[in-house]
Coordinates of C-alpha atoms in Angstrom, one line a residue:
Chain A
D611 CA -2.9 -18.7 -0.4
T612 CA -1.9 -14.8 0.0
A613 CA -4.3 -12.6 -1.7
V614 CA -1.7 -9.6 -2.1
S615 CA 1.9 -10.3 -1.7
Q616 CA 4.8 -8.2 -1.7
T617 CA 8.7 -8.7 -1.3
P618 CA 10.9 -8.1 0.4
K619 CA 9.3 -7.5 3.9
Y620 CA 12.5 -5.8 5.0
L621 CA 14.8 -3.6 2.9
V622 CA 18.0 -2.0 4.1
T623 CA 19.9 0.1 1.8
Q624 CA 22.3 3.1 1.5
M625 CA 21.5 6.5 0.2
G626 CA 21.8 6.8 -3.5
N627 CA 20.9 3.3 -4.3
D628 CA 18.3 2.1 -6.7
K629 CA 15.7 -0.5 -5.2
S630 CA 12.5 -2.3 -6.2
I631 CA 9.6 -3.8 -4.1
K632 CA 7.4 -6.4 -5.9
C633 CA 3.8 -6.9 -5.6
E634 CA 1.4 -9.6 -6.9
Q635 CA -2.3 -10.0 -6.4
N636 CA -4.3 -13.3 -7.1
L637 CA -7.7 -11.8 -6.6
G638 CA -8.3 -10.9 -10.3
H639 CA -8.8 -7.1 -9.4
D640 CA -8.6 -4.7 -12.1
T641 CA -6.7 -1.9 -9.9
M642 CA -3.4 -1.8 -8.1
Y643 CA -2.1 0.8 -5.6
W644 CA 1.1 1.7 -3.7
Y645 CA 0.8 3.5 -0.5
K646 CA 3.4 5.0 1.8
Q647 CA 3.0 4.8 5.6
D648 CA 5.3 7.4 7.4
S649 CA 6.7 7.2 11.0
K650 CA 3.4 8.7 12.2
K651 CA 1.5 6.1 10.6
F652 CA -0.2 8.3 8.1
L653 CA -1.2 6.4 4.9
K654 CA -0.7 8.3 1.6
I655 CA -1.7 7.0 -1.8
M656 CA 1.2 7.2 -4.1
F657 CA -0.1 5.6 -7.3
S658 CA -3.2 3.9 -8.6
Y659 CA -3.1 1.8 -11.7
N660 CA -5.3 -0.1 -13.7
N661 CA -5.2 -1.6 -17.5
K662 CA -5.9 2.0 -19.0
E663 CA -4.5 4.5 -16.6
L664 CA -1.8 5.4 -14.0
I665 CA -2.9 8.1 -11.7
I666 CA 0.0 9.6 -9.9
N667 CA -0.1 11.3 -6.7
E668 CA 1.5 14.9 -7.6
T669 CA 3.5 15.0 -4.3
V670 CA 5.5 11.9 -5.1
P671 CA 8.9 12.5 -6.4
N672 CA 9.6 11.4 -10.0
R673 CA 12.5 9.1 -8.4
F674 CA 9.4 6.7 -7.8
S675 CA 8.1 4.9 -10.7
P676 CA 5.6 1.9 -10.8
K677 CA 6.2 -0.8 -13.3
S678 CA 3.3 -3.0 -14.3
P679 CA 4.4 -6.3 -16.3
D680 CA 0.7 -7.5 -16.3
K681 CA -2.5 -7.0 -14.7
A682 CA -1.6 -9.1 -11.5
H683 CA 1.7 -7.4 -10.8
L684 CA 2.6 -3.8 -9.8
N685 CA 6.2 -3.2 -8.9
L686 CA 7.6 0.0 -7.3
H687 CA 11.1 1.1 -8.6
I688 CA 13.2 3.9 -6.6
N689 CA 16.1 5.7 -7.8
S690 CA 18.6 7.7 -5.9
L691 CA 17.2 6.5 -2.4
E692 CA 17.2 9.3 0.2
L693 CA 16.9 9.3 3.9
G694 CA 13.5 10.5 4.0
D695 CA 12.3 7.4 1.8
S696 CA 12.5 5.5 5.0
A697 CA 8.9 4.3 5.5
V698 CA 6.4 1.3 5.3
Y699 CA 5.2 0.8 1.7
F700 CA 2.1 -1.0 1.3
C701 CA 0.7 -2.6 -2.0
A702 CA -3.1 -3.0 -2.4
S703 CA -5.6 -4.2 -4.9
S704 CA -9.3 -3.5 -5.6
Q705 CA -12.0 -4.0 -8.0
I706 CA -13.3 -0.9 -9.2
Q707 CA -15.2 -1.7 -12.4
G708 CA -18.4 -3.3 -10.9
G709 CA -16.9 -3.4 -7.5
D710 CA -17.0 -1.4 -4.3
A711 CA -13.3 -0.2 -4.1
E712 CA -12.6 -2.5 -1.0
A713 CA -8.9 -2.5 -1.0
F714 CA -7.0 -5.7 0.0
F715 CA -3.5 -4.9 1.4
G716 CA -0.1 -6.7 1.4
Q717 CA 1.8 -7.1 4.6
G718 CA 4.1 -4.2 3.8
T719 CA 7.8 -3.5 3.0
R720 CA 9.8 -1.7 5.6
L721 CA 12.3 0.4 3.8
T722 CA 15.2 1.8 5.9
V723 CA 17.6 4.2 4.0
V724 CA 21.0 4.5 5.8
Chain B
A284 CA -12.0 16.6 -3.2
Q285 CA -12.7 13.7 -0.7
S286 CA -11.1 13.6 2.7
V287 CA -11.2 12.2 6.2
T288 CA -10.9 13.4 9.7
Q289 CA -10.4 11.1 12.5
L290 CA -11.0 13.0 15.9
G291 CA -8.7 11.8 18.4
S292 CA -5.5 10.4 17.7
H293 CA -5.4 8.3 20.8
V294 CA -8.2 6.8 22.7
S295 CA -8.0 4.9 25.8
V296 CA -10.4 2.7 27.4
S297 CA -10.9 0.0 30.2
E298 CA -11.4 -3.8 29.1
G299 CA -15.0 -4.2 28.9
A300 CA -15.9 -0.4 28.2
L301 CA -17.7 1.0 25.2
V302 CA -15.2 2.0 22.3
L303 CA -16.2 4.9 20.3
L304 CA -13.7 6.0 17.4
R305 CA -14.9 9.1 15.4
C306 CA -14.7 9.7 11.7
N307 CA -16.1 12.5 9.8
Y308 CA -15.6 12.6 5.9
S309 CA -16.1 15.2 3.1
S310 CA -17.4 13.8 -0.3
S311 CA -18.7 15.6 -3.4
V312 CA -20.7 12.3 -4.2
P313 CA -22.2 9.6 -2.2
P314 CA -19.1 7.9 -0.9
Y315 CA -17.9 4.4 0.1
L316 CA -16.6 4.4 3.7
F317 CA -14.4 1.8 5.3
W318 CA -12.8 1.1 8.6
Y319 CA -9.4 -0.9 8.7
V320 CA -7.5 -2.0 11.6
Q321 CA -3.7 -2.5 11.7
Y322 CA -2.0 -4.6 14.4
P323 CA 1.7 -3.9 14.8
N324 CA 4.0 -4.8 12.0
Q325 CA 1.1 -6.0 10.1
G326 CA -0.8 -4.9 7.0
L327 CA -4.3 -3.3 7.2
Q328 CA -7.4 -5.6 7.6
L329 CA -10.8 -4.5 6.8
L330 CA -13.3 -4.2 9.8
L331 CA -16.3 -3.2 7.9
K332 CA -17.6 -1.0 5.1
Y333 CA -20.5 1.1 3.7
T334 CA -21.6 0.9 0.2
S335 CA -25.1 2.8 0.1
A336 CA -27.0 -0.2 1.3
A337 CA -27.9 -0.4 5.3
T338 CA -26.6 2.6 7.1
L339 CA -25.9 0.4 10.3
V340 CA -23.0 -1.7 9.2
K341 CA -21.9 -4.8 11.4
G342 CA -18.2 -6.0 10.9
I343 CA -16.0 -8.4 12.3
N344 CA -14.9 -8.7 16.0
G345 CA -18.1 -7.1 17.4
F346 CA -17.4 -3.7 15.8
E347 CA -20.1 -1.8 14.0
A348 CA -20.5 1.7 12.3
E349 CA -23.4 4.1 11.5
F350 CA -23.4 6.1 8.3
K351 CA -25.0 9.5 9.2
K352 CA -25.3 11.7 5.9
S353 CA -26.5 14.7 7.9
E354 CA -23.5 14.7 9.9
T355 CA -21.2 13.2 7.4
S356 CA -20.0 10.8 10.1
F357 CA -19.1 7.2 10.1
H358 CA -18.0 6.4 13.7
L359 CA -16.9 3.1 14.8
T360 CA -18.1 1.5 18.0
K361 CA -18.0 -1.7 20.0
P362 CA -19.9 -2.3 23.1
S363 CA -17.3 -4.0 25.1
A364 CA -13.5 -3.6 24.6
H365 CA -11.1 -6.6 24.7
M366 CA -7.4 -6.3 25.3
S367 CA -6.9 -8.0 21.6
D368 CA -8.6 -4.7 20.2
A369 CA -5.6 -2.6 21.0
A370 CA -4.3 -1.5 17.6
E371 CA -4.4 1.1 15.0
Y372 CA -7.7 2.2 13.6
F373 CA -8.1 3.9 10.0
C374 CA -11.3 5.3 8.3
A375 CA -11.1 5.8 4.8
V376 CA -13.4 7.2 2.0
S377 CA -13.5 6.3 -1.6
E378 CA -15.6 8.0 -4.5
A379 CA -16.5 5.4 -7.0
G380 CA -13.4 4.6 -9.1
T381 CA -10.7 6.2 -7.1
A382 CA -8.1 5.2 -4.7
L383 CA -9.0 5.0 -0.8
I384 CA -8.3 8.0 1.1
F385 CA -7.3 7.5 4.7
G386 CA -7.6 9.6 8.0
K387 CA -4.6 9.9 10.3
G388 CA -5.7 6.9 12.3
T389 CA -6.6 6.4 16.0
T390 CA -4.5 4.4 18.2
L391 CA -6.9 2.3 20.7
S392 CA -5.2 1.6 24.0
V393 CA -7.1 -1.0 26.3
S394 CA -6.2 -1.2 30.0
S395 CA -7.1 -4.1 32.2

């Protein structure tokens, strides 16, 4: 039973399209995240979200928007895709309140924009 | 602001040799520190974590790390490398209540 699952695993799309990546966690954690891993394998936090607060990394373009239908889901919607958006996107979750912030990661979504 | 520096983007060792991957952190409050491993085309897996208990932390697959406050370091070691240890290793820091901030990663290569 996968703790953090994200779909799809691979996504190939054309410039200008809008796409979404879905993420679900079954760990009961209070906080979820989206990270971007670029071609040099650098992991950068994009968003963190719990029931109370969305924290946005100020360097993330506003074409990227997280959407959370409930505590166990945090989807990533991307508008007007650009070539530079090609990367691997990781969803993660952790327990911040009363926890140690250990993050559990999904398997990643490799996005290729052509 | 918290940050992590991993010294050496690529480390090469022979099978059976000592593995030492270096990590220095910057944090304004006592941090939580983590080492994660990433195998090709996979997600990140936790190796070990420091959360203000014992300064010497033991993790999975024979890895361990020592928290040294005076040196602001959290280096990862393994006494004897195995071919299966070849992967990307990430050090990360969190100040309570914040997302993990990762270093740039170190690629570990193991030769026979």
